[in-house]
């Protein structure tokens, strides 16, 4: 049997693996296919594609966009993206600028309550264009200002805490259109994490292509529930570990195994769309 892990992060966002390290782990896990889904970037895709090609693993370009629908945060995965697409790259640059500004604001708030975290230590820790809360947490840990990464989130970074700063979020409808115009498939990430089933029909109406039924934080019952939803709306079924490298106890890559037939269905949908051109939602391809 061939398996895929379609939700992975590297150092190009808040993962700790380089693309080469990620692919070494994919080999160990005997994965046939991987997709890279770094937050608000596609920058790691070329290096990951090269590392995959060298070891005979199939690679799918991807990203994970933070979006909102009816005031609810939703993460949208984009797959089979044209990573040269000008509009996609322009929007990603905006997200990254906001992420960088948000780091200054988070650190200023931490400083205000007397915790001497140096903002440059966060940027040094991140060393990428898409910095986020995990980098603030790691910088706090390195400076000895917290005992554990979870401690950093619990005390400062999680929603409602002093340094929690909301991210700029594109509307999910715009995110789906953005992914489509870059030739990609739009997939709702880890729906079980925030139990926001009520937004699914609206996303489907906007052209959602798939739903991440299998995820590290989904119970078996949850996965079954989302498989039923996928069936009901004719959505593609995807899955991935959401591995962030060694930021958690052990790497999660390969712990969620998506059967290869689901990848074939995704590829078929992309191929069909490229033949027929833009669909009813203004999707399709182009530059
Ligand atoms: P950001 O995109 O900057 O808001 O950061 C979100 C990332 O932070 C997620 O992808 C997780 O990797 C991580 N994260 C969120 N909440 C926690 C938590 N309570 N403990 C550890 N990591 C977390
Ligand atoms: Zn992350
Ligand atoms: Fe996510
Ligand atoms: Fe993720």
mmCIF file of C-alpha atoms and ligand atoms in Angstrom:
data_model
loop_
_atom_site.group_PDB
_atom_site.id
_atom_site.type_symbol
_atom_site.label_atom_id
_atom_site.label_comp_id
_atom_site.label_asym_id
_atom_site.label_seq_id
_atom_site.Cartn_x
_atom_site.Cartn_y
_atom_site.Cartn_z
ATOM 1 C CA UNK A 1 0.000 0.000 0.000
ATOM 2 C CA UNK A 2 1.137 3.536 -0.817
ATOM 3 C CA UNK A 3 0.488 6.313 1.676
ATOM 4 C CA UNK A 4 0.646 10.103 1.779
ATOM 5 C CA UNK A 5 1.122 12.722 4.498
ATOM 6 C CA UNK A 6 -0.315 15.972 3.145
ATOM 7 C CA UNK A 7 0.122 18.365 6.077
ATOM 8 C CA UNK A 8 3.726 19.216 6.928
ATOM 9 C CA UNK A 9 5.697 22.267 8.066
ATOM 10 C CA UNK A 10 9.380 23.194 7.709
ATOM 11 C CA UNK A 11 11.711 25.990 8.791
ATOM 12 C CA UNK A 12 10.109 28.135 6.085
ATOM 13 C CA UNK A 13 7.331 28.679 8.634
ATOM 14 C CA UNK A 14 7.141 27.300 12.174
ATOM 15 C CA UNK A 15 8.477 23.784 11.631
ATOM 16 C CA UNK A 16 11.954 22.867 12.848
ATOM 17 C CA UNK A 17 13.019 20.648 9.928
ATOM 18 C CA UNK A 18 14.776 21.841 6.814
ATOM 19 C CA UNK A 19 13.253 20.453 3.597
ATOM 20 C CA UNK A 20 16.044 17.842 3.417
ATOM 21 C CA UNK A 21 15.459 16.699 6.997
ATOM 22 C CA UNK A 22 11.712 16.512 6.368
ATOM 23 C CA UNK A 23 12.245 14.301 3.330
ATOM 24 C CA UNK A 24 14.691 12.059 5.263
ATOM 25 C CA UNK A 25 11.884 11.423 7.759
ATOM 26 C CA UNK A 26 9.423 10.828 4.906
ATOM 27 C CA UNK A 27 11.780 8.136 3.602
ATOM 28 C CA UNK A 28 12.009 6.535 7.063
ATOM 29 C CA UNK A 29 8.217 6.507 7.236
ATOM 30 C CA UNK A 30 8.058 4.934 3.758
ATOM 31 C CA UNK A 31 5.714 7.612 2.472
ATOM 32 C CA UNK A 32 4.969 7.570 -1.258
ATOM 33 C CA UNK A 33 3.746 11.167 -1.387
ATOM 34 C CA UNK A 34 4.137 14.299 0.723
ATOM 35 C CA UNK A 35 2.799 17.835 0.469
ATOM 36 C CA UNK A 36 4.411 20.856 2.132
ATOM 37 C CA UNK A 37 1.887 23.178 3.797
ATOM 38 C CA UNK A 38 3.879 25.901 5.516
ATOM 39 C CA UNK A 39 1.832 28.792 6.918
ATOM 40 C CA UNK A 40 1.352 31.638 4.436
ATOM 41 C CA UNK A 41 4.297 30.673 2.227
ATOM 42 C CA UNK A 42 5.308 28.384 -0.642
ATOM 43 C CA UNK A 43 8.988 29.229 -0.288
ATOM 44 C CA UNK A 44 10.016 25.778 0.934
ATOM 45 C CA UNK A 45 8.428 23.988 -2.020
ATOM 46 C CA UNK A 46 11.311 24.064 -4.538
ATOM 47 C CA UNK A 47 13.868 22.616 -2.092
ATOM 48 C CA UNK A 48 11.389 20.010 -0.829
ATOM 49 C CA UNK A 49 10.496 19.049 -4.417
ATOM 50 C CA UNK A 50 14.207 18.558 -5.221
ATOM 51 C CA UNK A 51 14.778 16.448 -2.097
ATOM 52 C CA UNK A 52 11.721 14.331 -2.954
ATOM 53 C CA UNK A 53 12.821 13.853 -6.551
ATOM 54 C CA UNK A 54 16.199 12.606 -5.338
ATOM 55 C CA UNK A 55 14.600 9.785 -3.332
ATOM 56 C CA UNK A 56 11.608 8.984 -5.567
ATOM 57 C CA UNK A 57 8.877 10.466 -3.377
ATOM 58 C CA UNK A 58 6.005 12.236 -5.138
ATOM 59 C CA UNK A 59 5.736 15.889 -4.084
ATOM 60 C CA UNK A 60 2.666 18.127 -4.050
ATOM 61 C CA UNK A 61 3.090 21.886 -3.674
ATOM 62 C CA UNK A 62 1.008 23.433 -0.906
ATOM 63 C CA UNK A 63 0.402 26.088 1.690
ATOM 64 C CA UNK A 64 -1.799 26.645 4.767
ATOM 65 C CA UNK A 65 -3.633 29.974 4.705
ATOM 66 C CA UNK A 66 -5.239 31.507 7.790
ATOM 67 C CA UNK A 67 -8.733 32.642 6.854
ATOM 68 C CA UNK A 68 -12.044 33.502 8.439
ATOM 69 C CA UNK A 69 -15.651 32.777 7.739
ATOM 70 C CA UNK A 70 -18.439 34.362 9.793
ATOM 71 C CA UNK A 71 -15.886 35.427 12.441
ATOM 72 C CA UNK A 72 -14.588 31.876 12.774
ATOM 73 C CA UNK A 73 -10.920 31.174 12.075
ATOM 74 C CA UNK A 74 -10.437 28.515 9.452
ATOM 75 C CA UNK A 75 -7.199 27.190 7.977
ATOM 76 C CA UNK A 76 -7.329 26.504 4.261
ATOM 77 C CA UNK A 77 -4.856 24.162 2.654
ATOM 78 C CA UNK A 78 -3.987 24.814 -0.985
ATOM 79 C CA UNK A 79 -2.646 21.876 -3.025
ATOM 80 C CA UNK A 80 -1.142 21.562 -6.521
ATOM 81 C CA UNK A 81 -0.524 25.297 -6.560
ATOM 82 C CA UNK A 82 1.426 27.063 -9.258
ATOM 83 C CA UNK A 83 4.027 28.489 -6.882
ATOM 84 C CA UNK A 84 5.006 31.136 -9.434
ATOM 85 C CA UNK A 85 1.454 32.502 -9.603
ATOM 86 C CA UNK A 86 1.775 36.281 -9.292
ATOM 87 C CA UNK A 87 -1.434 36.940 -7.366
ATOM 88 C CA UNK A 88 -0.726 34.142 -4.924
ATOM 89 C CA UNK A 89 2.772 35.468 -4.283
ATOM 90 C CA UNK A 90 1.507 39.040 -3.862
ATOM 91 C CA UNK A 91 -1.083 38.000 -1.251
ATOM 92 C CA UNK A 92 1.428 35.817 0.561
ATOM 93 C CA UNK A 93 3.806 38.770 0.795
ATOM 94 C CA UNK A 94 1.042 40.782 2.490
ATOM 95 C CA UNK A 95 0.387 37.995 5.010
ATOM 96 C CA UNK A 96 4.089 37.791 5.777
ATOM 97 C CA UNK A 97 4.387 41.544 6.355
ATOM 98 C CA UNK A 98 1.518 41.358 8.828
ATOM 99 C CA UNK A 99 3.106 38.339 10.549
ATOM 100 C CA UNK A 100 6.354 40.288 10.985
ATOM 101 C CA UNK A 101 4.528 43.334 12.394
ATOM 102 C CA UNK A 102 2.638 41.021 14.733
ATOM 103 C CA UNK A 103 5.922 39.758 16.200
ATOM 104 C CA UNK A 104 6.857 43.339 17.197
ATOM 105 C CA UNK A 105 3.449 43.787 18.801
ATOM 106 C CA UNK A 106 3.579 40.487 20.697
ATOM 107 C CA UNK A 107 7.066 41.221 22.034
ATOM 108 C CA UNK A 108 6.097 44.799 23.000
ATOM 109 C CA UNK A 109 3.216 43.411 25.047
ATOM 110 C CA UNK A 110 5.484 40.856 26.710
ATOM 111 C CA UNK A 111 8.012 43.616 27.475
ATOM 112 C CA UNK A 112 5.261 45.813 28.954
ATOM 113 C CA UNK A 113 4.658 43.303 31.707
ATOM 114 C CA UNK A 114 8.366 43.260 32.525
ATOM 115 C CA UNK A 115 9.554 40.185 30.628
ATOM 116 C CA UNK A 116 12.808 41.202 28.874
ATOM 117 C CA UNK A 117 12.440 39.368 25.566
ATOM 118 C CA UNK A 118 14.516 40.851 22.731
ATOM 119 C CA UNK A 119 12.504 41.089 19.506
ATOM 120 C CA UNK A 120 15.616 40.389 17.433
ATOM 121 C CA UNK A 121 16.018 37.059 19.237
ATOM 122 C CA UNK A 122 12.587 36.098 17.903
ATOM 123 C CA UNK A 123 13.489 37.039 14.336
ATOM 124 C CA UNK A 124 16.787 35.179 14.679
ATOM 125 C CA UNK A 125 14.892 32.127 15.933
ATOM 126 C CA UNK A 126 12.398 32.343 13.068
ATOM 127 C CA UNK A 127 14.889 33.097 10.292
ATOM 128 C CA UNK A 128 12.037 33.003 7.774
ATOM 129 C CA UNK A 129 9.466 35.332 6.236
ATOM 130 C CA UNK A 130 6.482 33.734 7.992
ATOM 131 C CA UNK A 131 7.268 34.080 11.717
ATOM 132 C CA UNK A 132 4.628 33.076 14.241
ATOM 133 C CA UNK A 133 3.858 32.362 17.866
ATOM 134 C CA UNK A 134 5.974 29.204 18.045
ATOM 135 C CA UNK A 135 9.046 31.334 17.310
ATOM 136 C CA UNK A 136 8.168 33.701 20.169
ATOM 137 C CA UNK A 137 7.739 30.645 22.401
ATOM 138 C CA UNK A 138 11.100 29.205 21.353
ATOM 139 C CA UNK A 139 12.859 32.549 21.911
ATOM 140 C CA UNK A 140 11.284 32.808 25.388
ATOM 141 C CA UNK A 141 12.511 29.292 26.158
ATOM 142 C CA UNK A 142 16.023 29.968 24.857
ATOM 143 C CA UNK A 143 16.252 33.115 27.002
ATOM 144 C CA UNK A 144 15.190 31.099 30.053
ATOM 145 C CA UNK A 145 12.041 33.194 30.432
ATOM 146 C CA UNK A 146 9.718 30.151 30.365
ATOM 147 C CA UNK A 147 10.262 26.521 31.375
ATOM 148 C CA UNK A 148 8.526 24.849 28.435
ATOM 149 C CA UNK A 149 7.023 25.830 25.092
ATOM 150 C CA UNK A 150 3.544 25.042 26.429
ATOM 151 C CA UNK A 151 4.300 27.355 29.332
ATOM 152 C CA UNK A 152 4.914 30.181 26.825
ATOM 153 C CA UNK A 153 1.537 29.591 25.183
ATOM 154 C CA UNK A 154 -0.313 29.182 28.483
ATOM 155 C CA UNK A 155 1.179 32.304 30.055
ATOM 156 C CA UNK A 156 1.511 34.685 27.133
ATOM 157 C CA UNK A 157 0.584 33.495 23.667
ATOM 158 C CA UNK A 158 -2.713 31.679 23.581
ATOM 159 C CA UNK A 159 -5.960 33.427 22.796
ATOM 160 C CA UNK A 160 -6.942 35.762 25.611
ATOM 161 C CA UNK A 161 -3.427 36.025 27.084
ATOM 162 C CA UNK A 162 -1.440 39.264 27.232
ATOM 163 C CA UNK A 163 0.597 38.777 24.064
ATOM 164 C CA UNK A 164 -2.139 37.287 21.934
ATOM 165 C CA UNK A 165 -2.463 39.362 18.787
ATOM 166 C CA UNK A 166 -4.939 38.267 16.128
ATOM 167 C CA UNK A 167 -3.531 37.637 12.670
ATOM 168 C CA UNK A 168 -4.820 39.414 9.597
ATOM 169 C CA UNK A 169 -7.218 36.931 8.114
ATOM 170 C CA UNK A 170 -8.441 36.861 4.581
ATOM 171 C CA UNK A 171 -12.052 35.854 4.115
ATOM 172 C CA UNK A 172 -12.274 32.160 3.379
ATOM 173 C CA UNK A 173 -14.135 32.953 0.179
ATOM 174 C CA UNK A 174 -11.221 35.052 -1.083
ATOM 175 C CA UNK A 175 -8.727 32.386 0.040
ATOM 176 C CA UNK A 176 -10.560 29.707 -1.912
ATOM 177 C CA UNK A 177 -10.629 31.944 -5.011
ATOM 178 C CA UNK A 178 -6.932 32.749 -4.522
ATOM 179 C CA UNK A 179 -6.041 29.048 -4.392
ATOM 180 C CA UNK A 180 -8.222 28.297 -7.435
ATOM 181 C CA UNK A 181 -6.753 31.048 -9.591
ATOM 182 C CA UNK A 182 -3.306 29.583 -8.793
ATOM 183 C CA UNK A 183 -4.512 26.257 -10.210
ATOM 184 C CA UNK A 184 -4.884 24.611 -6.804
ATOM 185 C CA UNK A 185 -7.367 22.660 -4.735
ATOM 186 C CA UNK A 186 -8.794 24.338 -1.611
ATOM 187 C CA UNK A 187 -9.136 22.063 1.404
ATOM 188 C CA UNK A 188 -10.482 22.821 4.882
ATOM 189 C CA UNK A 189 -7.765 21.934 7.408
ATOM 190 C CA UNK A 190 -8.400 20.016 10.672
ATOM 191 C CA UNK A 191 -12.155 20.750 10.934
ATOM 192 C CA UNK A 192 -12.307 18.805 14.198
ATOM 193 C CA UNK A 193 -9.972 21.194 15.999
ATOM 194 C CA UNK A 194 -12.524 23.945 16.450
ATOM 195 C CA UNK A 195 -15.710 22.002 15.700
ATOM 196 C CA UNK A 196 -17.057 24.536 13.273
ATOM 197 C CA UNK A 197 -19.241 22.325 11.110
ATOM 198 C CA UNK A 198 -21.786 25.096 10.605
ATOM 199 C CA UNK A 199 -19.434 26.958 8.251
ATOM 200 C CA UNK A 200 -18.929 23.969 5.925
ATOM 201 C CA UNK A 201 -21.965 24.529 3.648
ATOM 202 C CA UNK A 202 -20.843 28.123 3.019
ATOM 203 C CA UNK A 203 -17.338 26.990 2.136
ATOM 204 C CA UNK A 204 -18.736 24.332 -0.180
ATOM 205 C CA UNK A 205 -20.850 26.974 -1.912
ATOM 206 C CA UNK A 206 -17.662 29.013 -2.382
ATOM 207 C CA UNK A 207 -16.001 26.114 -4.185
ATOM 208 C CA UNK A 208 -14.254 24.172 -1.417
ATOM 209 C CA UNK A 209 -12.698 21.081 -2.979
ATOM 210 C CA UNK A 210 -11.870 18.912 -0.008
ATOM 211 C CA UNK A 211 -11.776 18.379 3.729
ATOM 212 C CA UNK A 212 -8.963 17.090 5.939
ATOM 213 C CA UNK A 213 -10.687 14.082 7.482
ATOM 214 C CA UNK A 214 -7.511 12.563 8.912
ATOM 215 C CA UNK A 215 -5.380 14.675 11.254
ATOM 216 C CA UNK A 216 -3.266 14.010 14.335
ATOM 217 C CA UNK A 217 -5.812 15.674 16.589
ATOM 218 C CA UNK A 218 -8.851 13.921 15.110
ATOM 219 C CA UNK A 219 -10.251 10.946 16.989
ATOM 220 C CA UNK A 220 -11.443 7.964 14.962
ATOM 221 C CA UNK A 221 -15.028 9.092 15.528
ATOM 222 C CA UNK A 222 -14.181 12.580 14.255
ATOM 223 C CA UNK A 223 -12.511 11.200 11.136
ATOM 224 C CA UNK A 224 -15.588 9.089 10.441
ATOM 225 C CA UNK A 225 -17.820 12.099 10.979
ATOM 226 C CA UNK A 226 -15.860 14.159 8.426
ATOM 227 C CA UNK A 227 -15.782 11.258 5.963
ATOM 228 C CA UNK A 228 -19.571 11.361 6.052
ATOM 229 C CA UNK A 229 -19.519 15.108 5.478
ATOM 230 C CA UNK A 230 -17.110 14.649 2.555
ATOM 231 C CA UNK A 231 -19.488 12.102 1.095
ATOM 232 C CA UNK A 232 -22.523 14.333 1.614
ATOM 233 C CA UNK A 233 -20.975 17.311 -0.200
ATOM 234 C CA UNK A 234 -18.865 15.439 -2.728
ATOM 235 C CA UNK A 235 -15.606 16.694 -1.201
ATOM 236 C CA UNK A 236 -12.177 15.175 -1.670
ATOM 237 C CA UNK A 237 -10.810 13.416 1.416
ATOM 238 C CA UNK A 238 -7.348 14.468 2.590
ATOM 239 C CA UNK A 239 -5.182 13.851 5.637
ATOM 240 C CA UNK A 240 -1.900 14.750 7.213
ATOM 241 C CA UNK A 241 0.023 14.792 10.466
ATOM 242 C CA UNK A 242 0.580 18.581 10.771
ATOM 243 C CA UNK A 243 4.172 17.723 11.725
ATOM 244 C CA UNK A 244 6.178 20.700 13.003
ATOM 245 C CA UNK A 245 9.430 18.751 13.401
ATOM 246 C CA UNK A 246 10.930 18.370 16.843
ATOM 247 C CA UNK A 247 8.878 21.185 18.385
ATOM 248 C CA UNK A 248 6.774 18.445 19.949
ATOM 249 C CA UNK A 249 8.173 15.316 21.646
ATOM 250 C CA UNK A 250 8.731 13.306 18.465
ATOM 251 C CA UNK A 251 8.130 14.081 14.822
ATOM 252 C CA UNK A 252 4.558 13.363 13.772
ATOM 253 C CA UNK A 253 5.326 12.868 10.089
ATOM 254 C CA UNK A 254 3.837 9.580 8.855
ATOM 255 C CA UNK A 255 1.615 9.155 11.929
ATOM 256 C CA UNK A 256 -1.365 9.998 9.715
ATOM 257 C CA UNK A 257 -1.408 7.871 6.573
ATOM 258 C CA UNK A 258 -3.677 8.852 3.717
ATOM 259 C CA UNK A 259 -4.270 6.007 1.227
ATOM 260 C CA UNK A 260 -2.835 6.809 -2.201
ATOM 261 C CA UNK A 261 -6.202 6.477 -3.942
ATOM 262 C CA UNK A 262 -7.265 9.769 -2.328
ATOM 263 C CA UNK A 263 -4.235 11.477 -3.885
ATOM 264 C CA UNK A 264 -5.218 10.059 -7.266
ATOM 265 C CA UNK A 265 -8.677 11.596 -6.850
ATOM 266 C CA UNK A 266 -7.102 14.952 -6.028
ATOM 267 C CA UNK A 267 -4.833 14.781 -9.079
ATOM 268 C CA UNK A 268 -7.795 13.829 -11.276
ATOM 269 C CA UNK A 269 -9.780 16.837 -10.049
ATOM 270 C CA UNK A 270 -6.871 19.167 -10.829
ATOM 271 C CA UNK A 271 -6.395 17.643 -14.277
ATOM 272 C CA UNK A 272 -10.120 17.906 -15.078
ATOM 273 C CA UNK A 273 -10.191 21.545 -14.026
ATOM 274 C CA UNK A 274 -7.172 22.375 -16.144
ATOM 275 C CA UNK A 275 -8.944 20.913 -19.169
ATOM 276 C CA UNK A 276 -12.271 22.644 -18.692
ATOM 277 C CA UNK A 277 -10.920 26.015 -17.577
ATOM 278 C CA UNK A 278 -12.580 28.305 -15.045
ATOM 279 C CA UNK A 279 -15.599 26.835 -13.313
ATOM 280 C CA UNK A 280 -18.716 28.498 -11.893
ATOM 281 C CA UNK A 281 -16.764 30.049 -9.023
ATOM 282 C CA UNK A 282 -14.305 31.849 -11.237
ATOM 283 C CA UNK A 283 -11.764 29.163 -10.471
ATOM 284 C CA UNK A 284 -9.605 27.511 -13.023
ATOM 285 C CA UNK A 285 -6.041 28.346 -13.712
ATOM 286 C CA UNK A 286 -3.857 31.051 -15.078
ATOM 287 C CA UNK A 287 -1.327 33.562 -13.952
HETATM 288 P P1 LIG B 1 0.391 31.516 14.598
HETATM 289 O O1 LIG B 1 0.171 31.085 13.179
HETATM 290 O O2 LIG B 1 1.514 32.452 14.753
HETATM 291 O O3 LIG B 1 -0.871 32.002 15.278
HETATM 292 O O4 LIG B 1 0.823 30.198 15.392
HETATM 293 C C1 LIG B 1 0.032 29.046 15.278
HETATM 294 C C2 LIG B 1 0.881 27.827 15.550
HETATM 295 O O5 LIG B 1 1.230 27.808 16.923
HETATM 296 C C3 LIG B 1 0.147 26.519 15.302
HETATM 297 O O6 LIG B 1 0.367 26.057 13.993
HETATM 298 C C4 LIG B 1 0.767 25.576 16.281
HETATM 299 O O7 LIG B 1 1.924 25.028 15.697
HETATM 300 C C5 LIG B 1 1.240 26.480 17.419
HETATM 301 N N1 LIG B 1 0.365 26.463 18.606
HETATM 302 C C6 LIG B 1 -0.842 27.039 18.734
HETATM 303 N N2 LIG B 1 -1.330 26.874 19.988
HETATM 304 C C7 LIG B 1 -0.377 26.200 20.678
HETATM 305 C C8 LIG B 1 -0.265 25.711 22.029
HETATM 306 N N3 LIG B 1 -1.233 25.932 22.935
HETATM 307 N N4 LIG B 1 0.866 25.061 22.378
HETATM 308 C C9 LIG B 1 1.839 24.846 21.468
HETATM 309 N N5 LIG B 1 1.802 25.255 20.180
HETATM 310 C C10 LIG B 1 0.709 25.922 19.789
HETATM 311 ZN ZN1 LIG B 2 2.199 25.829 12.599
HETATM 312 FE FE1 LIG B 3 -3.603 24.784 11.075
HETATM 313 FE FE1 LIG B 4 -0.485 23.185 10.044
#
